[in-house]
CSV table of C-alpha atoms (C1' of nucleotides) in Angstrom, one decimal:
chain,number,residue,atom,x,y,z
A,1,MET,CA,-11.9,15.2,-42.0
A,2,ILE,CA,-10.4,15.8,-38.6
A,3,PRO,CA,-8.4,12.7,-37.8
A,4,GLY,CA,-9.4,11.0,-34.5
A,5,ARG,CA,-12.7,13.0,-34.2
A,6,THR,CA,-14.7,9.8,-34.0
A,7,PRO,CA,-12.9,6.9,-32.4
A,8,ASP,CA,-11.8,4.5,-35.0
A,9,THR,CA,-12.4,0.7,-34.7
A,10,ARG,CA,-8.9,0.1,-33.2
A,11,GLU,CA,-9.5,2.4,-30.4
A,12,ARG,CA,-13.0,1.1,-29.8
A,13,LEU,CA,-11.7,-2.5,-29.7
A,14,ILE,CA,-9.2,-1.5,-27.0
A,15,ARG,CA,-11.9,0.2,-25.0
A,16,ALA,CA,-14.2,-2.7,-25.3
A,17,ALA,CA,-11.5,-5.1,-24.1
A,18,TRP,CA,-10.7,-2.8,-21.2
A,19,ASP,CA,-14.4,-2.7,-20.2
A,20,LEU,CA,-15.0,-6.4,-20.5
A,21,LEU,CA,-11.8,-7.1,-18.5
A,22,GLY,CA,-12.9,-4.8,-15.7
A,23,GLU,CA,-16.5,-6.2,-15.6
A,24,GLY,CA,-15.8,-9.9,-15.8
A,25,GLY,CA,-12.1,-10.6,-15.4
A,26,PRO,CA,-9.8,-12.2,-18.0
A,27,GLY,CA,-12.2,-15.0,-18.7
A,28,ALA,CA,-14.8,-12.4,-20.0
A,29,VAL,CA,-12.4,-11.1,-22.6
A,30,THR,CA,-13.1,-13.0,-25.8
A,31,LEU,CA,-12.5,-11.8,-29.3
A,32,ARG,CA,-16.1,-12.7,-30.1
A,33,GLY,CA,-17.3,-10.5,-27.1
A,34,VAL,CA,-15.1,-7.6,-28.0
A,35,GLY,CA,-16.2,-7.7,-31.6
A,36,ALA,CA,-19.9,-7.9,-30.6
A,37,ARG,CA,-19.6,-4.9,-28.2
A,38,VAL,CA,-18.0,-2.8,-30.9
A,39,GLY,CA,-20.5,-4.0,-33.5
A,40,VAL,CA,-18.2,-5.9,-35.8
A,41,SER,CA,-17.7,-9.5,-36.6
A,42,ARG,CA,-15.5,-11.8,-34.4
A,43,THR,CA,-12.7,-11.9,-36.9
A,44,ALA,CA,-12.6,-8.1,-37.4
A,45,PRO,CA,-10.0,-7.6,-34.6
A,46,TYR,CA,-7.5,-9.5,-36.7
A,47,ARG,CA,-7.5,-6.5,-39.1
A,48,HIS,CA,-6.1,-4.3,-36.3
A,49,PHE,CA,-4.2,-6.7,-34.0
A,50,ALA,CA,-2.0,-9.7,-34.8
A,51,ASP,CA,-3.8,-11.8,-32.2
A,52,LYS,CA,-5.6,-11.6,-28.9
A,53,ASP,CA,-2.4,-11.0,-26.9
A,54,ALA,CA,-1.6,-8.0,-29.1
A,55,LEU,CA,-5.0,-6.5,-28.2
A,56,LEU,CA,-4.4,-7.2,-24.5
A,57,ARG,CA,-0.9,-5.6,-24.8
A,58,ALA,CA,-2.5,-2.4,-26.0
A,59,VAL,CA,-4.9,-2.5,-23.0
A,60,ALA,CA,-1.9,-3.0,-20.7
A,61,GLU,CA,-0.1,-0.1,-22.3
A,62,GLN,CA,-3.1,2.1,-21.7
A,63,ALA,CA,-3.2,1.0,-18.1
A,64,PHE,CA,0.4,1.9,-17.6
A,65,ARG,CA,-0.3,5.3,-19.0
A,66,ALA,CA,-3.3,5.8,-16.8
A,67,LEU,CA,-1.4,4.8,-13.7
A,68,GLY,CA,1.5,7.0,-14.6
A,69,ASP,CA,-0.8,10.0,-15.2
A,70,ARG,CA,-2.5,9.4,-11.9
A,71,MET,CA,0.8,9.3,-9.9
A,72,ARG,CA,2.1,12.4,-11.6
A,73,THR,CA,-1.2,14.3,-10.9
A,74,ALA,CA,-1.0,13.2,-7.3
A,75,ALA,CA,2.6,14.4,-7.1
A,76,ARG,CA,1.6,17.9,-8.2
A,77,GLU,CA,-0.9,18.2,-5.4
A,78,ALA,CA,1.6,17.9,-2.6
A,79,ASP,CA,4.6,20.1,-1.8
A,80,ASP,CA,7.0,18.7,0.7
A,81,THR,CA,8.8,15.4,-0.1
A,82,PRO,CA,7.6,13.0,2.6
A,83,SER,CA,4.0,14.0,1.8
A,84,VAL,CA,4.5,13.6,-1.9
A,85,LEU,CA,5.8,10.1,-1.5
A,86,ARG,CA,2.8,9.1,0.6
A,87,VAL,CA,0.4,10.7,-1.7
A,88,VAL,CA,1.9,9.1,-4.8
A,89,LEU,CA,1.9,5.6,-3.2
A,90,LEU,CA,-1.7,6.1,-2.1
A,91,ALA,CA,-2.6,7.0,-5.7
A,92,TYR,CA,-0.9,3.8,-6.7
A,93,ILE,CA,-2.9,1.6,-4.4
A,94,ASP,CA,-6.1,3.5,-5.3
A,95,PHE,CA,-5.5,2.8,-9.0
A,96,ALA,CA,-4.8,-0.9,-8.2
A,97,SER,CA,-8.0,-1.1,-6.0
A,98,GLU,CA,-10.2,0.5,-8.6
A,99,HIS,CA,-8.8,-1.2,-11.6
A,100,THR,CA,-8.0,-4.6,-10.1
A,101,GLU,CA,-8.1,-6.6,-13.3
A,102,GLN,CA,-6.1,-4.0,-15.3
A,103,TYR,CA,-3.5,-3.9,-12.5
A,104,ARG,CA,-3.2,-7.7,-12.6
A,105,LEU,CA,-2.7,-7.5,-16.3
A,106,MET,CA,0.2,-5.1,-15.8
A,107,PHE,CA,2.1,-7.1,-13.2
A,108,GLY,CA,0.6,-10.6,-13.3
A,109,GLU,CA,1.7,-13.9,-14.8
A,110,TRP,CA,0.6,-13.0,-18.3
A,111,VAL,CA,2.9,-10.0,-18.8
A,112,ILE,CA,6.2,-12.0,-18.7
A,113,ALA,CA,5.6,-13.9,-21.9
A,114,GLN,CA,4.3,-10.7,-23.5
A,115,LYS,CA,7.5,-8.7,-22.8
A,116,ARG,CA,9.5,-11.5,-24.4
A,117,ALA,CA,7.1,-11.3,-27.4
A,118,GLU,CA,7.8,-7.6,-27.5
A,119,GLY,CA,11.6,-8.2,-27.7
A,120,ASP,CA,12.5,-8.0,-24.0
A,121,ALA,CA,13.8,-4.4,-23.8
A,122,GLY,CA,12.7,-1.4,-25.8
A,123,GLY,CA,9.1,-2.5,-26.1
A,124,PRO,CA,6.3,-0.1,-25.0
A,125,LEU,CA,5.4,-2.4,-22.1
A,126,HIS,CA,8.9,-2.3,-20.7
A,127,THR,CA,9.3,1.4,-21.3
A,128,ALA,CA,6.1,2.1,-19.5
A,129,ALA,CA,7.1,0.1,-16.4
A,130,LEU,CA,10.5,1.7,-16.4
A,131,SER,CA,9.0,5.2,-16.5
A,132,LEU,CA,7.0,4.4,-13.3
A,133,PHE,CA,10.2,3.1,-11.7
A,134,GLU,CA,12.1,6.3,-12.6
A,135,LEU,CA,9.3,8.5,-11.3
A,136,CYS,CA,9.7,6.7,-7.9
A,137,ALA,CA,13.5,6.8,-7.9
A,138,GLY,CA,13.5,10.4,-8.9
A,139,MET,CA,11.3,11.4,-6.0
A,140,LEU,CA,13.5,9.5,-3.6
A,141,ALA,CA,16.7,11.1,-5.0
A,142,GLN,CA,15.1,14.6,-4.6
A,143,GLY,CA,14.3,13.7,-1.0
A,144,GLN,CA,17.8,12.6,-0.4
A,145,ARG,CA,19.1,16.0,-1.7
A,146,GLU,CA,16.7,17.7,0.7
A,147,GLY,CA,18.0,15.5,3.5
A,148,VAL,CA,14.6,14.0,4.5
A,149,ILE,CA,15.1,10.6,2.9
A,150,ARG,CA,17.7,8.2,4.2
A,151,GLN,CA,20.9,7.4,2.4
A,152,GLY,CA,21.3,4.6,-0.1
A,153,ASP,CA,21.2,3.9,-3.8
A,154,PRO,CA,17.9,5.5,-4.9
A,155,ALA,CA,17.4,2.7,-7.4
A,156,ASP,CA,17.6,0.2,-4.6
A,157,LEU,CA,15.2,2.2,-2.4
A,158,ALA,CA,12.8,2.7,-5.2
A,159,LEU,CA,12.8,-1.0,-6.1
A,160,LEU,CA,12.3,-2.1,-2.4
A,161,THR,CA,9.6,0.5,-1.9
A,162,TRP,CA,7.7,-0.5,-5.0
A,163,SER,CA,8.2,-4.2,-4.2
A,164,THR,CA,6.7,-3.7,-0.8
A,165,VAL,CA,3.7,-1.8,-2.0
A,166,HIS,CA,3.1,-4.2,-4.9
A,167,GLY,CA,3.4,-7.1,-2.4
A,168,LEU,CA,0.9,-5.5,0.0
A,169,MET,CA,-1.5,-4.9,-2.9
A,170,THR,CA,-1.1,-8.5,-4.1
A,171,PHE,CA,-1.9,-9.9,-0.6
A,172,ALA,CA,-4.8,-7.5,-0.2
A,173,LEU,CA,-6.3,-8.4,-3.6
A,174,SER,CA,-5.7,-12.1,-3.0
A,175,GLY,CA,-7.5,-12.0,0.3
A,176,HIS,CA,-4.4,-13.3,2.2
A,177,LEU,CA,-4.5,-10.0,4.1
A,178,GLU,CA,-8.3,-9.5,4.2
A,179,ALA,CA,-8.9,-12.4,6.5
A,180,LYS,CA,-6.9,-10.8,9.3
A,181,GLU,CA,-8.9,-7.7,9.6
A,182,ARG,CA,-11.9,-6.0,8.1
A,183,GLY,CA,-11.2,-3.1,5.8
A,184,ALA,CA,-8.2,-4.2,3.8
A,185,ARG,CA,-8.0,-0.7,2.2
A,186,THR,CA,-7.5,1.0,5.6
A,187,GLU,CA,-4.9,-1.7,6.5
A,188,VAL,CA,-2.9,-1.1,3.4
A,189,GLU,CA,-3.1,2.6,3.8
A,190,ARG,CA,-1.6,2.3,7.3
A,191,LEU,CA,1.2,0.0,6.2
A,192,VAL,CA,2.1,2.3,3.3
A,193,GLY,CA,2.5,5.0,6.0
A,194,GLU,CA,4.9,2.7,7.8
A,195,VAL,CA,6.9,2.2,4.6
A,196,VAL,CA,7.2,6.0,4.1
A,197,GLU,CA,8.2,6.2,7.8
A,198,GLY,CA,11.0,3.7,7.2
A,199,LEU,CA,12.3,5.8,4.3
A,200,MET,CA,12.7,9.0,6.3
A,201,ALA,CA,16.2,10.1,7.3
A,202,ARG,CA,17.0,9.5,11.0
A,203,ARG,CA,18.4,12.4,13.0
A,204,GLY,CA,22.1,12.0,13.4
A,205,ASN,CA,22.4,9.4,10.6
B,1,MET,CA,-3.4,-54.5,1.0
B,2,ILE,CA,-1.2,-51.8,2.4
B,3,PRO,CA,-3.0,-48.5,1.7
B,4,GLY,CA,-1.0,-46.0,-0.3
B,5,ARG,CA,1.7,-48.5,-1.3
B,6,THR,CA,1.2,-47.8,-5.0
B,7,PRO,CA,0.2,-44.3,-5.7
B,8,ASP,CA,-3.5,-44.2,-6.5
B,9,THR,CA,-5.0,-42.4,-9.5
B,10,ARG,CA,-5.8,-39.2,-7.6
B,11,GLU,CA,-2.2,-38.8,-6.4
B,12,ARG,CA,-0.9,-39.5,-9.9
B,13,LEU,CA,-3.3,-36.9,-11.4
B,14,ILE,CA,-2.0,-34.3,-9.0
B,15,ARG,CA,1.6,-35.2,-9.9
B,16,ALA,CA,0.9,-35.1,-13.6
B,17,ALA,CA,-0.7,-31.7,-13.3
B,18,TRP,CA,2.3,-30.4,-11.3
B,19,ASP,CA,4.7,-31.7,-13.9
B,20,LEU,CA,2.8,-30.3,-16.9
B,21,LEU,CA,2.5,-27.0,-15.1
B,22,GLY,CA,6.2,-26.8,-14.5
B,23,GLU,CA,7.2,-27.9,-18.0
B,24,GLY,CA,4.9,-25.7,-20.1
B,25,GLY,CA,3.1,-23.2,-17.9
B,26,PRO,CA,-0.7,-22.9,-17.2
B,27,GLY,CA,-1.5,-23.3,-20.8
B,28,ALA,CA,0.0,-26.8,-20.9
B,29,VAL,CA,-2.3,-28.1,-18.1
B,30,THR,CA,-5.3,-29.7,-19.8
B,31,LEU,CA,-7.5,-32.4,-18.4
B,32,ARG,CA,-6.8,-34.3,-21.6
B,33,GLY,CA,-3.1,-34.0,-21.1
B,34,VAL,CA,-3.2,-34.9,-17.5
B,35,GLY,CA,-5.3,-38.0,-18.2
B,36,ALA,CA,-3.0,-39.0,-21.0
B,37,ARG,CA,0.1,-38.8,-18.8
B,38,VAL,CA,-1.5,-40.9,-16.2
B,39,GLY,CA,-2.9,-43.4,-18.7
B,40,VAL,CA,-6.6,-42.8,-18.2
B,41,SER,CA,-9.2,-41.2,-20.4
B,42,ARG,CA,-9.7,-37.4,-20.4
B,43,THR,CA,-12.9,-37.6,-18.4
B,44,ALA,CA,-11.4,-39.8,-15.7
B,45,PRO,CA,-10.2,-36.8,-13.6
B,46,TYR,CA,-13.9,-36.0,-12.9
B,47,ARG,CA,-14.1,-39.2,-10.8
B,48,HIS,CA,-11.5,-37.6,-8.4
B,49,PHE,CA,-12.0,-33.9,-8.7
B,50,ALA,CA,-15.1,-31.7,-9.2
B,51,ASP,CA,-13.5,-29.8,-12.0
B,52,LYS,CA,-10.1,-28.6,-13.3
B,53,ASP,CA,-9.9,-25.9,-10.7
B,54,ALA,CA,-10.3,-28.4,-7.9
B,55,LEU,CA,-7.3,-30.4,-9.4
B,56,LEU,CA,-5.2,-27.2,-9.6
B,57,ARG,CA,-6.2,-26.4,-6.0
B,58,ALA,CA,-4.7,-29.7,-4.9
B,59,VAL,CA,-1.5,-28.8,-6.8
B,60,ALA,CA,-1.4,-25.4,-5.0
B,61,GLU,CA,-1.9,-27.1,-1.6
B,62,GLN,CA,1.0,-29.4,-2.3
B,63,ALA,CA,3.1,-26.4,-3.4
B,64,PHE,CA,2.3,-24.6,-0.1
B,65,ARG,CA,3.3,-27.7,1.8
B,66,ALA,CA,6.6,-28.0,-0.1
B,67,LEU,CA,7.5,-24.3,0.4
B,68,GLY,CA,6.7,-24.6,4.1
B,69,ASP,CA,8.8,-27.7,4.5
B,70,ARG,CA,11.7,-26.0,2.7
B,71,MET,CA,11.5,-22.9,4.9
B,72,ARG,CA,11.4,-25.0,8.1
B,73,THR,CA,14.3,-27.1,7.0
B,74,ALA,CA,16.3,-24.0,6.2
B,75,ALA,CA,15.4,-22.6,9.7
B,76,ARG,CA,16.9,-25.6,11.4
B,77,GLU,CA,20.3,-25.2,9.7
B,78,ALA,CA,20.9,-21.8,11.2
B,79,ASP,CA,21.4,-20.9,14.8
B,80,ASP,CA,21.3,-17.1,15.5
B,81,THR,CA,18.2,-15.1,14.7
B,82,PRO,CA,19.5,-12.7,12.0
B,83,SER,CA,21.0,-15.5,10.1
B,84,VAL,CA,17.9,-17.7,10.4
B,85,LEU,CA,15.8,-14.9,8.9
B,86,ARG,CA,18.2,-14.5,5.9
B,87,VAL,CA,18.4,-18.2,5.4
B,88,VAL,CA,14.6,-18.7,5.4
B,89,LEU,CA,14.0,-15.8,3.0
B,90,LEU,CA,16.6,-17.2,0.7
B,91,ALA,CA,15.0,-20.6,0.8
B,92,TYR,CA,11.8,-18.8,-0.1
B,93,ILE,CA,13.2,-17.1,-3.2
B,94,ASP,CA,15.0,-20.4,-4.1
B,95,PHE,CA,11.7,-22.2,-4.2
B,96,ALA,CA,10.1,-19.5,-6.2
B,97,SER,CA,12.9,-19.5,-8.7
B,98,GLU,CA,13.0,-23.3,-9.1
B,99,HIS,CA,9.2,-23.7,-9.2
B,100,THR,CA,8.2,-20.5,-10.9
B,101,GLU,CA,4.9,-21.8,-12.3
B,102,GLN,CA,3.8,-23.4,-9.0
B,103,TYR,CA,4.8,-20.2,-7.2
B,104,ARG,CA,2.6,-18.1,-9.5
B,105,LEU,CA,-0.2,-20.6,-8.9
B,106,MET,CA,0.1,-19.9,-5.1
B,107,PHE,CA,0.1,-16.1,-5.3
B,108,GLY,CA,-1.1,-15.2,-8.7
B,109,GLU,CA,-4.4,-14.0,-10.1
B,110,TRP,CA,-6.0,-17.4,-10.2
B,111,VAL,CA,-5.9,-18.1,-6.4
B,112,ILE,CA,-8.3,-15.3,-5.4
B,113,ALA,CA,-11.3,-16.8,-7.0
B,114,GLN,CA,-10.3,-20.2,-5.7
B,115,LYS,CA,-10.1,-19.1,-2.1
B,116,ARG,CA,-13.7,-17.7,-2.5
B,117,ALA,CA,-14.7,-21.1,-3.9
B,118,GLU,CA,-13.2,-22.7,-0.9
B,119,GLY,CA,-15.3,-20.6,1.4
B,120,ASP,CA,-12.9,-17.7,2.1
B,121,ALA,CA,-11.5,-18.7,5.5
B,122,GLY,CA,-10.9,-22.2,6.8
B,123,GLY,CA,-10.1,-23.7,3.5
B,124,PRO,CA,-6.8,-25.6,3.1
B,125,LEU,CA,-5.4,-22.9,0.7
B,126,HIS,CA,-6.0,-20.2,3.3
B,127,THR,CA,-4.7,-22.3,6.1
B,128,ALA,CA,-1.5,-23.1,4.2
B,129,ALA,CA,-0.8,-19.4,3.5
B,130,LEU,CA,-1.5,-18.5,7.1
B,131,SER,CA,0.9,-21.1,8.3
B,132,LEU,CA,3.7,-19.5,6.2
B,133,PHE,CA,2.8,-16.1,7.6
B,134,GLU,CA,2.9,-17.4,11.2
B,135,LEU,CA,6.3,-19.0,10.6
B,136,CYS,CA,7.6,-15.7,9.5
B,137,ALA,CA,5.9,-13.7,12.4
B,138,GLY,CA,7.1,-16.2,14.9
B,139,MET,CA,10.7,-15.9,13.9
B,140,LEU,CA,10.5,-12.1,14.1
B,141,ALA,CA,8.8,-12.2,17.6
B,142,GLN,CA,11.6,-14.5,18.8
B,143,GLY,CA,14.2,-12.1,17.4
B,144,GLN,CA,12.5,-9.2,19.3
B,145,ARG,CA,12.7,-11.1,22.5
B,146,GLU,CA,16.4,-11.6,21.9
B,147,GLY,CA,16.7,-7.9,21.2
B,148,VAL,CA,18.2,-8.3,17.7
B,149,ILE,CA,15.0,-7.4,15.8
B,150,ARG,CA,13.6,-3.9,15.9
B,151,GLN,CA,10.4,-3.0,17.8
B,152,GLY,CA,6.9,-3.1,16.3
B,153,ASP,CA,3.9,-5.4,15.8
B,154,PRO,CA,5.5,-8.7,14.6
B,155,ALA,CA,2.5,-9.2,12.4
B,156,ASP,CA,3.1,-5.9,10.7
B,157,LEU,CA,6.8,-6.6,10.3
B,158,ALA,CA,6.1,-10.1,8.9
B,159,LEU,CA,3.6,-8.8,6.4
B,160,LEU,CA,5.8,-6.0,5.3
B,161,THR,CA,8.8,-8.3,5.0
B,162,TRP,CA,6.9,-11.0,3.1
B,163,SER,CA,5.3,-8.3,0.8
B,164,THR,CA,8.8,-6.9,0.0
B,165,VAL,CA,10.2,-10.3,-0.8
B,166,HIS,CA,7.2,-11.4,-2.8
B,167,GLY,CA,7.3,-8.1,-4.7
B,168,LEU,CA,11.0,-8.5,-5.5
B,169,MET,CA,10.3,-12.0,-6.7
B,170,THR,CA,7.4,-10.8,-8.9
B,171,PHE,CA,9.5,-8.2,-10.5
B,172,ALA,CA,12.4,-10.6,-11.0
B,173,LEU,CA,10.1,-13.2,-12.6
B,174,SER,CA,8.3,-10.6,-14.8
B,175,GLY,CA,11.6,-9.3,-16.1
B,176,HIS,CA,11.0,-5.8,-14.8
B,177,LEU,CA,14.1,-6.2,-12.7
B,178,GLU,CA,16.2,-8.4,-15.0
B,179,ALA,CA,16.7,-5.6,-17.6
B,180,LYS,CA,18.6,-3.4,-15.1
B,181,GLU,CA,21.3,-5.9,-14.5
B,182,ARG,CA,22.5,-9.4,-15.5
B,183,GLY,CA,21.9,-12.0,-12.8
B,184,ALA,CA,18.5,-11.3,-11.3
B,185,ARG,CA,19.1,-14.0,-8.8
B,186,THR,CA,22.2,-12.3,-7.3
B,187,GLU,CA,20.4,-9.0,-7.3
B,188,VAL,CA,17.4,-10.4,-5.4
B,189,GLU,CA,19.8,-12.1,-2.9
B,190,ARG,CA,21.6,-8.8,-2.3
B,191,LEU,CA,18.2,-6.9,-1.8
B,192,VAL,CA,17.0,-9.6,0.6
B,193,GLY,CA,20.1,-8.9,2.6
B,194,GLU,CA,19.1,-5.2,2.8
B,195,VAL,CA,15.6,-6.2,3.9
B,196,VAL,CA,17.1,-8.2,6.8
B,197,GLU,CA,19.4,-5.3,7.6
B,198,GLY,CA,16.4,-3.0,7.9
B,199,LEU,CA,14.8,-5.4,10.4
B,200,MET,CA,17.7,-5.4,12.8
B,201,ALA,CA,17.5,-3.5,16.0
B,202,ARG,CA,19.5,-0.2,16.1
B,203,ARG,CA,21.8,0.4,19.0
B,204,GLY,CA,20.1,2.7,21.5
B,205,ASN,CA,16.6,2.3,20.1
C,1,DA,C1',-8.0,-0.9,-46.6
C,2,DC,C1',-11.4,-3.1,-44.0
C,3,DC,C1',-14.8,-6.6,-43.1
C,4,DT,C1',-17.4,-11.2,-43.3
C,5,DG,C1',-18.8,-16.3,-42.9
C,6,DA,C1',-17.5,-20.8,-42.9
C,7,DA,C1',-14.3,-23.9,-41.2
C,8,DC,C1',-10.6,-26.1,-38.2
C,9,DA,C1',-8.3,-27.5,-34.0
C,10,DC,C1',-8.6,-27.2,-29.3
C,11,DC,C1',-10.7,-26.6,-24.8
C,12,DG,C1',-13.9,-27.9,-20.2
C,13,DT,C1',-17.8,-30.4,-19.1
C,14,DT,C1',-21.9,-33.6,-19.2
C,15,DC,C1',-24.0,-38.0,-19.5
C,16,DA,C1',-25.5,-42.5,-20.6
C,17,DA,C1',-23.3,-46.7,-20.7
C,18,DG,C1',-20.1,-50.2,-19.4
C,19,DT,C1',-17.1,-53.3,-15.7
D,1,DA,C1',-16.5,-47.5,-7.1
D,2,DC,C1',-14.2,-46.3,-11.2
D,3,DC,C1',-13.7,-45.6,-16.0
D,4,DT,C1',-15.1,-44.8,-21.1
D,5,DG,C1',-16.8,-42.7,-25.6
D,6,DA,C1',-19.7,-39.7,-27.8
D,7,DA,C1',-21.6,-35.2,-27.6
D,8,DC,C1',-22.2,-30.1,-26.5
D,9,DA,C1',-20.9,-25.4,-26.0
D,10,DC,C1',-17.2,-22.5,-26.2
D,11,DC,C1',-12.7,-20.8,-27.5
D,12,DG,C1',-8.6,-18.6,-30.9
D,13,DT,C1',-7.3,-18.6,-35.4
D,14,DT,C1',-7.1,-19.1,-40.7
D,15,DC,C1',-8.7,-18.2,-45.1
D,16,DA,C1',-11.1,-17.4,-49.3
D,17,DA,C1',-14.3,-14.2,-50.6
D,18,DG,C1',-16.7,-9.9,-50.7
D,19,DT,C1',-17.0,-4.1,-50.8
DNA sequence: ACCTGAACACCGTTCAAGT
DNA sequence: ACCTGAACACCGTTCAAGT
């Protein structure tokens, strides 16, 4: 009688797609496989989602939510602004490293067409991405008020910072970075430190 | 009798795949379609490539070559170092904007598994990416010697710069950026300017 | 309201056979 | 050396039919 006590089919389909994606990449996510894992027929998902992309969109939304939660939780654990920035960015790359396939779903090639299918602005996918951006911009604006982050449009700083971290993550995941040095994770961590360093206000400026 | 006078089937298959990719995205590239465009059967490509991925790898290699040529040509048109940096980065985003699908092939999700299939290091895909990186690092090192680019490991600077530009491009192409303001191209151009600004040496440092 | 099974159109890939 | 046609296993998706 309590709604949501046992996960309904819709929720279980999303979970199954999430797991299959994480285990075997995009190629491993088939409606047949998702149905089988949940214990329904291969056409059952069509009762809950318009098509395969709609199911994957729900997975991406959940990934955005999980990443946002993780960043906000990390933010609560630090007190001063430069450290909170570093901690949040590290939480970001940790999520991307642990959930590689979900991360690629959020920012990869596939998502562009999906946002258009959602109606460009206003869709949950766009809202979720915007919320992450605003979290980042808000932290930078706070730091500027405290005088520890350098001047400039906080939206520009946030976009540039996010772009750099995303770019680093992309190169790390694609192996373009890995070849240079063993331990891509440590390498990215160090470079994120440099990014934060570059955001700090300079004495007398 | 002159070898390469008329393009052979292999070359025409690559060209057809490049065109289909550009016109309709990854979904439009099918071995059947490629064969049809060239005027051979759908199984003919297997006489020239091990499988579909091998054909796409050849397309990616050509894209890397085209991007490299474009950057080097742009570099020759500018004289002083700060301007050459800006010009080369703009050539980069121009290529990415004009050949969106090919650009995604070079740095998207697909390429990771491919590099592994190539044998991680030493493969043409990895060599091509490394060559672009070294072009960027070389320009920065030259600028440091001239005293116009700030201190730091040129490899780090190159990686951070490239990551930022690639990240900006990703967000622009994915529409995450586009929503904020009309004219994503102008926006990216302005932000690339900020990136170059951040690389300049500061007086007295 | 939710699920099923059969069917359809489309893939990549293999292989025996042709020139 | 290069190409072909038939065939196979696998997709997403539709639809009439069941409870």
